[in-house]
Amino acid sequence: MSAEEPVTDLYDLRVVVERIEGRSVCGLQPGDHIDLTESSRLTIPAGRHFCLYALAACLPLLPAKQRPLPPEDWLARDCHVACPDPDERVILRIERTARRQIPTGELT
């Protein structure tokens, strides 16, 4: 990365199952998680799974949570997402785990 090449600051994220207020039909447990790193790399720990519907509930927020936000932005303060299944009531937490600079030309 040269000094003249523009870079974009992005956060790596972890989406964690914080709690389950209903019954876990999908098999998730508190502490289960996925990681989003390097702008677009989604990983699940080996031997684990993650519910597609819980993931779908988080997806619209992840690109915004990856970027630096002003402190007065509601998204800078709010980190919880609820799975849309009313029987399960899985509550997820989006955490920032690391900040990195990525050459802007490498982003899509």
Short mmCIF file of N, CA, C and O in Angstrom, two decimals:
data_model
loop_
_atom_site.label_atom_id
_atom_site.label_comp_id
_atom_site.label_asym_id
_atom_site.label_seq_id
_atom_site.Cartn_x
_atom_site.Cartn_y
_atom_site.Cartn_z
N MET A 1 0.85 -1.16 0.00
CA MET A 1 0.00 0.00 0.00
C MET A 1 0.90 1.23 0.00
O MET A 1 1.67 1.45 0.92
N SER A 2 0.82 2.02 -1.05
CA SER A 2 1.65 3.22 -1.14
C SER A 2 1.00 4.37 -0.37
O SER A 2 -0.19 4.36 -0.10
N ALA A 3 1.80 5.37 -0.05
CA ALA A 3 1.30 6.52 0.71
C ALA A 3 0.26 7.30 -0.08
O ALA A 3 -0.60 7.96 0.50
N GLU A 4 0.32 7.25 -1.42
CA GLU A 4 -0.62 8.00 -2.24
C GLU A 4 -1.91 7.24 -2.54
O GLU A 4 -2.88 7.83 -2.99
N GLU A 5 -1.91 5.95 -2.33
CA GLU A 5 -3.08 5.15 -2.64
C GLU A 5 -4.17 5.40 -1.58
O GLU A 5 -3.92 5.28 -0.38
N PRO A 6 -5.40 5.74 -2.02
CA PRO A 6 -6.45 5.98 -1.03
C PRO A 6 -6.83 4.68 -0.30
O PRO A 6 -6.82 3.60 -0.90
N VAL A 7 -7.15 4.82 0.96
CA VAL A 7 -7.57 3.67 1.77
C VAL A 7 -8.91 3.96 2.41
O VAL A 7 -9.29 5.11 2.60
N THR A 8 -9.61 2.90 2.74
CA THR A 8 -10.88 2.99 3.44
C THR A 8 -10.73 2.29 4.78
O THR A 8 -10.26 1.16 4.83
N ASP A 9 -11.13 2.97 5.85
CA ASP A 9 -11.13 2.36 7.18
C ASP A 9 -12.40 1.54 7.34
O ASP A 9 -13.51 2.06 7.15
N LEU A 10 -12.22 0.27 7.68
CA LEU A 10 -13.36 -0.62 7.92
C LEU A 10 -13.13 -1.43 9.19
O LEU A 10 -11.99 -1.75 9.53
N TYR A 11 -14.21 -1.77 9.85
CA TYR A 11 -14.14 -2.64 11.02
C TYR A 11 -14.46 -4.07 10.62
O TYR A 11 -15.35 -4.31 9.80
N ASP A 12 -13.75 -5.01 11.21
CA ASP A 12 -14.15 -6.41 11.17
C ASP A 12 -15.27 -6.55 12.20
O ASP A 12 -15.27 -5.86 13.23
N LEU A 13 -16.21 -7.44 11.94
CA LEU A 13 -17.36 -7.60 12.82
C LEU A 13 -17.54 -9.05 13.25
O LEU A 13 -17.14 -9.97 12.55
N ARG A 14 -18.15 -9.20 14.39
CA ARG A 14 -18.60 -10.51 14.86
C ARG A 14 -20.07 -10.37 15.22
O ARG A 14 -20.46 -9.45 15.93
N VAL A 15 -20.89 -11.30 14.73
CA VAL A 15 -22.30 -11.37 15.09
C VAL A 15 -22.44 -12.55 16.05
O VAL A 15 -22.14 -13.69 15.70
N VAL A 16 -22.86 -12.25 17.28
CA VAL A 16 -22.91 -13.24 18.35
C VAL A 16 -24.35 -13.47 18.79
O VAL A 16 -25.12 -12.50 18.93
N VAL A 17 -24.70 -14.72 19.03
CA VAL A 17 -25.99 -15.02 19.66
C VAL A 17 -25.84 -14.63 21.13
O VAL A 17 -25.10 -15.26 21.88
N GLU A 18 -26.51 -13.56 21.52
CA GLU A 18 -26.41 -13.08 22.90
C GLU A 18 -27.32 -13.87 23.83
O GLU A 18 -26.92 -14.28 24.91
N ARG A 19 -28.56 -14.07 23.39
CA ARG A 19 -29.50 -14.83 24.22
C ARG A 19 -30.64 -15.35 23.34
O ARG A 19 -30.87 -14.86 22.24
N ILE A 20 -31.34 -16.32 23.89
CA ILE A 20 -32.51 -16.88 23.22
C ILE A 20 -33.66 -16.78 24.21
O ILE A 20 -33.61 -17.39 25.29
N GLU A 21 -34.67 -16.01 23.86
CA GLU A 21 -35.78 -15.75 24.77
C GLU A 21 -36.95 -16.70 24.54
O GLU A 21 -37.92 -16.67 25.29
N GLY A 22 -36.85 -17.54 23.52
CA GLY A 22 -37.89 -18.52 23.22
C GLY A 22 -37.26 -19.91 23.18
O GLY A 22 -36.44 -20.26 24.02
N ARG A 23 -37.60 -20.66 22.15
CA ARG A 23 -37.01 -22.00 21.97
C ARG A 23 -36.18 -21.99 20.69
O ARG A 23 -36.59 -21.44 19.68
N SER A 24 -35.03 -22.58 20.75
CA SER A 24 -34.11 -22.55 19.61
C SER A 24 -34.38 -23.73 18.68
O SER A 24 -33.78 -24.79 18.81
N VAL A 25 -35.27 -23.52 17.74
CA VAL A 25 -35.59 -24.54 16.75
C VAL A 25 -34.41 -24.74 15.79
O VAL A 25 -34.12 -25.84 15.36
N CYS A 26 -33.70 -23.66 15.48
CA CYS A 26 -32.61 -23.71 14.50
C CYS A 26 -31.32 -24.31 15.09
O CYS A 26 -30.38 -24.58 14.35
N GLY A 27 -31.27 -24.50 16.39
CA GLY A 27 -30.09 -25.12 17.00
C GLY A 27 -29.00 -24.16 17.43
O GLY A 27 -27.96 -24.58 17.91
N LEU A 28 -29.23 -22.85 17.28
CA LEU A 28 -28.24 -21.90 17.77
C LEU A 28 -28.22 -21.91 19.29
O LEU A 28 -29.22 -22.21 19.94
N GLN A 29 -27.07 -21.54 19.84
CA GLN A 29 -26.89 -21.45 21.28
C GLN A 29 -26.22 -20.13 21.60
O GLN A 29 -25.47 -19.59 20.77
N PRO A 30 -26.44 -19.58 22.80
CA PRO A 30 -25.72 -18.37 23.17
C PRO A 30 -24.21 -18.56 23.01
O PRO A 30 -23.67 -19.62 23.35
N GLY A 31 -23.57 -17.58 22.42
CA GLY A 31 -22.13 -17.65 22.15
C GLY A 31 -21.81 -18.05 20.71
O GLY A 31 -20.71 -17.79 20.23
N ASP A 32 -22.74 -18.70 20.01
CA ASP A 32 -22.50 -19.01 18.60
C ASP A 32 -22.27 -17.70 17.86
O ASP A 32 -22.86 -16.67 18.20
N HIS A 33 -21.43 -17.75 16.83
CA HIS A 33 -21.12 -16.50 16.13
C HIS A 33 -20.65 -16.75 14.70
O HIS A 33 -20.32 -17.87 14.33
N ILE A 34 -20.63 -15.65 13.95
CA ILE A 34 -20.01 -15.59 12.63
C ILE A 34 -19.10 -14.37 12.63
O ILE A 34 -19.32 -13.43 13.40
N ASP A 35 -18.09 -14.38 11.79
CA ASP A 35 -17.18 -13.25 11.66
C ASP A 35 -17.22 -12.72 10.24
O ASP A 35 -17.25 -13.49 9.28
N LEU A 36 -17.22 -11.40 10.13
CA LEU A 36 -17.12 -10.71 8.84
C LEU A 36 -15.81 -9.92 8.87
O LEU A 36 -15.65 -9.01 9.68
N THR A 37 -14.87 -10.30 8.02
CA THR A 37 -13.55 -9.67 8.00
C THR A 37 -13.19 -9.22 6.59
O THR A 37 -13.78 -9.68 5.61
N GLU A 38 -12.24 -8.31 6.52
CA GLU A 38 -11.69 -7.84 5.24
C GLU A 38 -12.79 -7.40 4.27
O GLU A 38 -12.74 -7.72 3.09
N SER A 39 -13.78 -6.72 4.79
CA SER A 39 -14.87 -6.14 4.02
C SER A 39 -15.96 -7.13 3.65
O SER A 39 -17.13 -6.82 3.76
N SER A 40 -15.62 -8.36 3.23
CA SER A 40 -16.65 -9.23 2.67
C SER A 40 -16.47 -10.72 2.96
O SER A 40 -17.19 -11.53 2.40
N ARG A 41 -15.55 -11.08 3.84
CA ARG A 41 -15.29 -12.50 4.11
C ARG A 41 -16.07 -12.96 5.34
O ARG A 41 -15.78 -12.56 6.45
N LEU A 42 -17.04 -13.81 5.10
CA LEU A 42 -17.89 -14.33 6.16
C LEU A 42 -17.41 -15.71 6.56
O LEU A 42 -17.27 -16.59 5.70
N THR A 43 -17.14 -15.92 7.85
CA THR A 43 -16.68 -17.23 8.31
C THR A 43 -17.51 -17.70 9.50
O THR A 43 -17.98 -16.90 10.31
N ILE A 44 -17.67 -19.01 9.56
CA ILE A 44 -18.36 -19.69 10.65
C ILE A 44 -17.35 -20.64 11.27
O ILE A 44 -16.62 -21.32 10.53
N PRO A 45 -17.26 -20.72 12.60
CA PRO A 45 -16.30 -21.65 13.20
C PRO A 45 -16.51 -23.08 12.70
O PRO A 45 -17.65 -23.51 12.47
N ALA A 46 -15.42 -23.81 12.57
CA ALA A 46 -15.46 -25.19 12.07
C ALA A 46 -16.40 -26.04 12.92
O ALA A 46 -16.40 -25.94 14.15
N GLY A 47 -17.21 -26.82 12.24
CA GLY A 47 -18.12 -27.73 12.93
C GLY A 47 -19.39 -27.08 13.46
O GLY A 47 -20.22 -27.74 14.08
N ARG A 48 -19.57 -25.79 13.24
CA ARG A 48 -20.75 -25.06 13.71
C ARG A 48 -21.61 -24.67 12.52
O ARG A 48 -21.23 -24.88 11.37
N HIS A 49 -22.74 -24.10 12.79
CA HIS A 49 -23.63 -23.60 11.75
C HIS A 49 -24.20 -22.27 12.22
O HIS A 49 -24.01 -21.89 13.38
N PHE A 50 -24.89 -21.58 11.33
CA PHE A 50 -25.56 -20.34 11.71
C PHE A 50 -26.86 -20.27 10.92
O PHE A 50 -26.88 -20.54 9.72
N CYS A 51 -27.92 -19.91 11.59
CA CYS A 51 -29.25 -19.87 10.98
C CYS A 51 -29.31 -18.82 9.86
O CYS A 51 -28.94 -17.66 10.05
N LEU A 52 -29.80 -19.23 8.72
CA LEU A 52 -29.92 -18.35 7.57
C LEU A 52 -30.84 -17.15 7.87
O LEU A 52 -30.57 -16.03 7.45
N TYR A 53 -31.90 -17.37 8.61
CA TYR A 53 -32.85 -16.30 8.90
C TYR A 53 -32.28 -15.29 9.90
O TYR A 53 -32.51 -14.09 9.79
N ALA A 54 -31.51 -15.77 10.86
CA ALA A 54 -30.83 -14.87 11.79
C ALA A 54 -29.80 -14.03 11.03
O ALA A 54 -29.68 -12.83 11.25
N LEU A 55 -29.08 -14.67 10.13
CA LEU A 55 -28.10 -13.95 9.31
C LEU A 55 -28.80 -12.90 8.44
O LEU A 55 -28.34 -11.75 8.35
N ALA A 56 -29.92 -13.26 7.85
CA ALA A 56 -30.65 -12.33 6.99
C ALA A 56 -31.12 -11.10 7.76
O ALA A 56 -31.16 -9.99 7.22
N ALA A 57 -31.45 -11.27 9.03
CA ALA A 57 -31.87 -10.13 9.85
C ALA A 57 -30.73 -9.14 10.05
O ALA A 57 -30.95 -7.93 10.17
N CYS A 58 -29.49 -9.64 10.10
CA CYS A 58 -28.31 -8.79 10.34
C CYS A 58 -27.75 -8.14 9.08
O CYS A 58 -27.17 -7.05 9.15
N LEU A 59 -27.87 -8.81 7.96
CA LEU A 59 -27.17 -8.39 6.74
C LEU A 59 -27.35 -6.92 6.37
O LEU A 59 -26.37 -6.26 6.02
N PRO A 60 -28.56 -6.34 6.44
CA PRO A 60 -28.69 -4.93 6.04
C PRO A 60 -27.87 -3.96 6.90
O PRO A 60 -27.53 -2.87 6.44
N LEU A 61 -27.56 -4.34 8.12
CA LEU A 61 -26.84 -3.44 9.04
C LEU A 61 -25.32 -3.57 8.94
O LEU A 61 -24.60 -2.64 9.32
N LEU A 62 -24.84 -4.70 8.46
CA LEU A 62 -23.40 -4.96 8.53
C LEU A 62 -22.54 -3.95 7.75
O LEU A 62 -21.53 -3.49 8.28
N PRO A 63 -22.89 -3.58 6.51
CA PRO A 63 -22.03 -2.61 5.81
C PRO A 63 -21.90 -1.27 6.56
O PRO A 63 -20.83 -0.68 6.59
N ALA A 64 -22.99 -0.83 7.18
CA ALA A 64 -22.92 0.42 7.94
C ALA A 64 -22.09 0.25 9.21
O ALA A 64 -21.31 1.13 9.57
N LYS A 65 -22.23 -0.89 9.90
CA LYS A 65 -21.47 -1.12 11.13
C LYS A 65 -19.97 -1.28 10.84
O LYS A 65 -19.15 -1.10 11.72
N GLN A 66 -19.62 -1.61 9.60
CA GLN A 66 -18.21 -1.74 9.23
C GLN A 66 -17.52 -0.39 9.14
O GLN A 66 -16.30 -0.33 9.23
N ARG A 67 -18.25 0.66 8.96
CA ARG A 67 -17.67 1.99 8.74
C ARG A 67 -17.65 2.82 10.01
O ARG A 67 -18.52 2.67 10.87
N PRO A 68 -16.68 3.72 10.12
CA PRO A 68 -16.69 4.65 11.26
C PRO A 68 -17.98 5.48 11.22
O PRO A 68 -18.41 5.92 10.15
N LEU A 69 -18.59 5.65 12.37
CA LEU A 69 -19.85 6.39 12.47
C LEU A 69 -19.70 7.52 13.48
O LEU A 69 -19.01 7.37 14.48
N PRO A 70 -20.38 8.64 13.25
CA PRO A 70 -20.33 9.70 14.26
C PRO A 70 -21.05 9.22 15.52
O PRO A 70 -22.01 8.45 15.45
N PRO A 71 -20.61 9.67 16.69
CA PRO A 71 -21.20 9.19 17.95
C PRO A 71 -22.69 9.47 18.08
O PRO A 71 -23.40 8.75 18.77
N GLU A 72 -23.18 10.50 17.39
CA GLU A 72 -24.61 10.81 17.49
C GLU A 72 -25.48 9.93 16.58
O GLU A 72 -26.71 9.97 16.66
N ASP A 73 -24.87 9.13 15.74
CA ASP A 73 -25.62 8.21 14.86
C ASP A 73 -26.19 7.07 15.71
O ASP A 73 -25.47 6.45 16.48
N TRP A 74 -27.47 6.79 15.56
CA TRP A 74 -28.09 5.73 16.36
C TRP A 74 -27.40 4.39 16.18
O TRP A 74 -27.32 3.59 17.10
N LEU A 75 -26.89 4.13 14.98
CA LEU A 75 -26.27 2.85 14.70
C LEU A 75 -24.93 2.69 15.43
O LEU A 75 -24.48 1.58 15.67
N ALA A 76 -24.32 3.80 15.81
CA ALA A 76 -23.08 3.73 16.59
C ALA A 76 -23.36 3.24 18.01
O ALA A 76 -22.49 2.67 18.66
N ARG A 77 -24.58 3.43 18.49
CA ARG A 77 -24.93 3.05 19.86
C ARG A 77 -25.72 1.75 19.93
O ARG A 77 -25.74 1.09 20.97
N ASP A 78 -26.41 1.38 18.88
CA ASP A 78 -27.28 0.21 18.90
C ASP A 78 -26.59 -0.97 18.24
O ASP A 78 -26.08 -0.85 17.13
N CYS A 79 -26.55 -2.10 18.90
CA CYS A 79 -25.83 -3.25 18.36
C CYS A 79 -26.66 -4.53 18.35
O CYS A 79 -26.14 -5.59 18.01
N HIS A 80 -27.93 -4.46 18.71
CA HIS A 80 -28.75 -5.67 18.81
C HIS A 80 -29.70 -5.83 17.62
O HIS A 80 -30.22 -4.85 17.10
N VAL A 81 -29.89 -7.09 17.25
CA VAL A 81 -30.78 -7.46 16.15
C VAL A 81 -31.57 -8.67 16.64
O VAL A 81 -31.03 -9.54 17.32
N ALA A 82 -32.84 -8.74 16.26
CA ALA A 82 -33.67 -9.89 16.62
C ALA A 82 -33.94 -10.74 15.38
O ALA A 82 -34.24 -10.22 14.31
N CYS A 83 -33.81 -12.03 15.54
CA CYS A 83 -34.17 -12.97 14.47
C CYS A 83 -35.67 -12.81 14.22
O CYS A 83 -36.44 -12.59 15.16
N PRO A 84 -36.13 -12.93 12.99
CA PRO A 84 -37.54 -12.69 12.70
C PRO A 84 -38.48 -13.81 13.15
O PRO A 84 -39.70 -13.62 13.11
N ASP A 85 -37.98 -14.94 13.63
CA ASP A 85 -38.86 -16.03 14.06
C ASP A 85 -39.42 -15.72 15.45
O ASP A 85 -38.67 -15.69 16.43
N PRO A 86 -40.72 -15.47 15.56
CA PRO A 86 -41.29 -15.06 16.85
C PRO A 86 -41.24 -16.15 17.92
O PRO A 86 -41.27 -15.84 19.10
N ASP A 87 -41.18 -17.43 17.53
CA ASP A 87 -41.09 -18.51 18.52
C ASP A 87 -39.70 -18.58 19.16
O ASP A 87 -39.57 -18.94 20.32
N GLU A 88 -38.69 -18.25 18.38
CA GLU A 88 -37.31 -18.38 18.88
C GLU A 88 -36.85 -17.17 19.66
O GLU A 88 -36.20 -17.29 20.67
N ARG A 89 -37.14 -15.97 19.14
CA ARG A 89 -36.70 -14.72 19.76
C ARG A 89 -35.20 -14.77 20.07
O ARG A 89 -34.76 -14.52 21.20
N VAL A 90 -34.42 -15.07 19.04
CA VAL A 90 -32.96 -15.06 19.16
C VAL A 90 -32.48 -13.62 19.07
O VAL A 90 -32.82 -12.90 18.13
N ILE A 91 -31.72 -13.19 20.05
CA ILE A 91 -31.19 -11.83 20.09
C ILE A 91 -29.70 -11.90 19.76
O ILE A 91 -28.93 -12.60 20.43
N LEU A 92 -29.32 -11.17 18.72
CA LEU A 92 -27.94 -11.16 18.23
C LEU A 92 -27.29 -9.82 18.57
O LEU A 92 -27.96 -8.79 18.64
N ARG A 93 -25.99 -9.85 18.75
CA ARG A 93 -25.21 -8.63 19.02
C ARG A 93 -24.13 -8.49 17.96
O ARG A 93 -23.40 -9.44 17.68
N ILE A 94 -24.03 -7.32 17.36
CA ILE A 94 -22.99 -7.03 16.38
C ILE A 94 -21.85 -6.31 17.10
O ILE A 94 -22.06 -5.25 17.69
N GLU A 95 -20.66 -6.91 17.07
CA GLU A 95 -19.49 -6.35 17.74
C GLU A 95 -18.43 -5.97 16.71
O GLU A 95 -18.22 -6.70 15.75
N ARG A 96 -17.76 -4.87 16.95
CA ARG A 96 -16.59 -4.52 16.15
C ARG A 96 -15.38 -5.19 16.80
O ARG A 96 -15.15 -5.03 18.00
N THR A 97 -14.62 -5.93 16.01
CA THR A 97 -13.51 -6.70 16.59
C THR A 97 -12.14 -6.13 16.23
O THR A 97 -11.18 -6.34 16.97
N ALA A 98 -12.01 -5.45 15.12
CA ALA A 98 -10.73 -4.88 14.70
C ALA A 98 -11.01 -3.81 13.67
O ALA A 98 -12.03 -3.83 12.99
N ARG A 99 -10.08 -2.89 13.56
CA ARG A 99 -10.17 -1.84 12.53
C ARG A 99 -9.00 -2.04 11.59
O ARG A 99 -7.88 -2.26 12.02
N ARG A 100 -9.30 -1.97 10.31
CA ARG A 100 -8.23 -2.14 9.32
C ARG A 100 -8.39 -1.12 8.20
O ARG A 100 -9.46 -0.58 7.99
N GLN A 101 -7.29 -0.87 7.51
CA GLN A 101 -7.31 0.00 6.34
C GLN A 101 -7.15 -0.89 5.11
O GLN A 101 -6.20 -1.68 5.02
N ILE A 102 -8.07 -0.75 4.19
CA ILE A 102 -8.08 -1.54 2.97
C ILE A 102 -7.93 -0.57 1.80
O ILE A 102 -8.64 0.44 1.74
N PRO A 103 -7.03 -0.87 0.85
CA PRO A 103 -6.94 0.00 -0.33
C PRO A 103 -8.31 0.12 -0.99
O PRO A 103 -8.97 -0.89 -1.27
N THR A 104 -8.74 1.33 -1.22
CA THR A 104 -10.08 1.58 -1.74
C THR A 104 -10.30 0.87 -3.08
O THR A 104 -11.39 0.38 -3.35
N GLY A 105 -9.27 0.79 -3.88
CA GLY A 105 -9.39 0.12 -5.17
C GLY A 105 -9.69 -1.38 -5.08
O GLY A 105 -10.14 -1.98 -6.03
N GLU A 106 -9.45 -1.98 -3.91
CA GLU A 106 -9.73 -3.40 -3.72
C GLU A 106 -11.14 -3.67 -3.26
O GLU A 106 -11.55 -4.83 -3.15
N LEU A 107 -11.89 -2.62 -2.96
CA LEU A 107 -13.27 -2.79 -2.49
C LEU A 107 -14.23 -2.75 -3.67
O LEU A 107 -13.98 -2.08 -4.65
N THR A 108 -15.34 -3.44 -3.53
CA THR A 108 -16.37 -3.41 -4.57
C THR A 108 -17.54 -2.57 -4.12
O THR A 108 -17.73 -2.33 -2.96
#
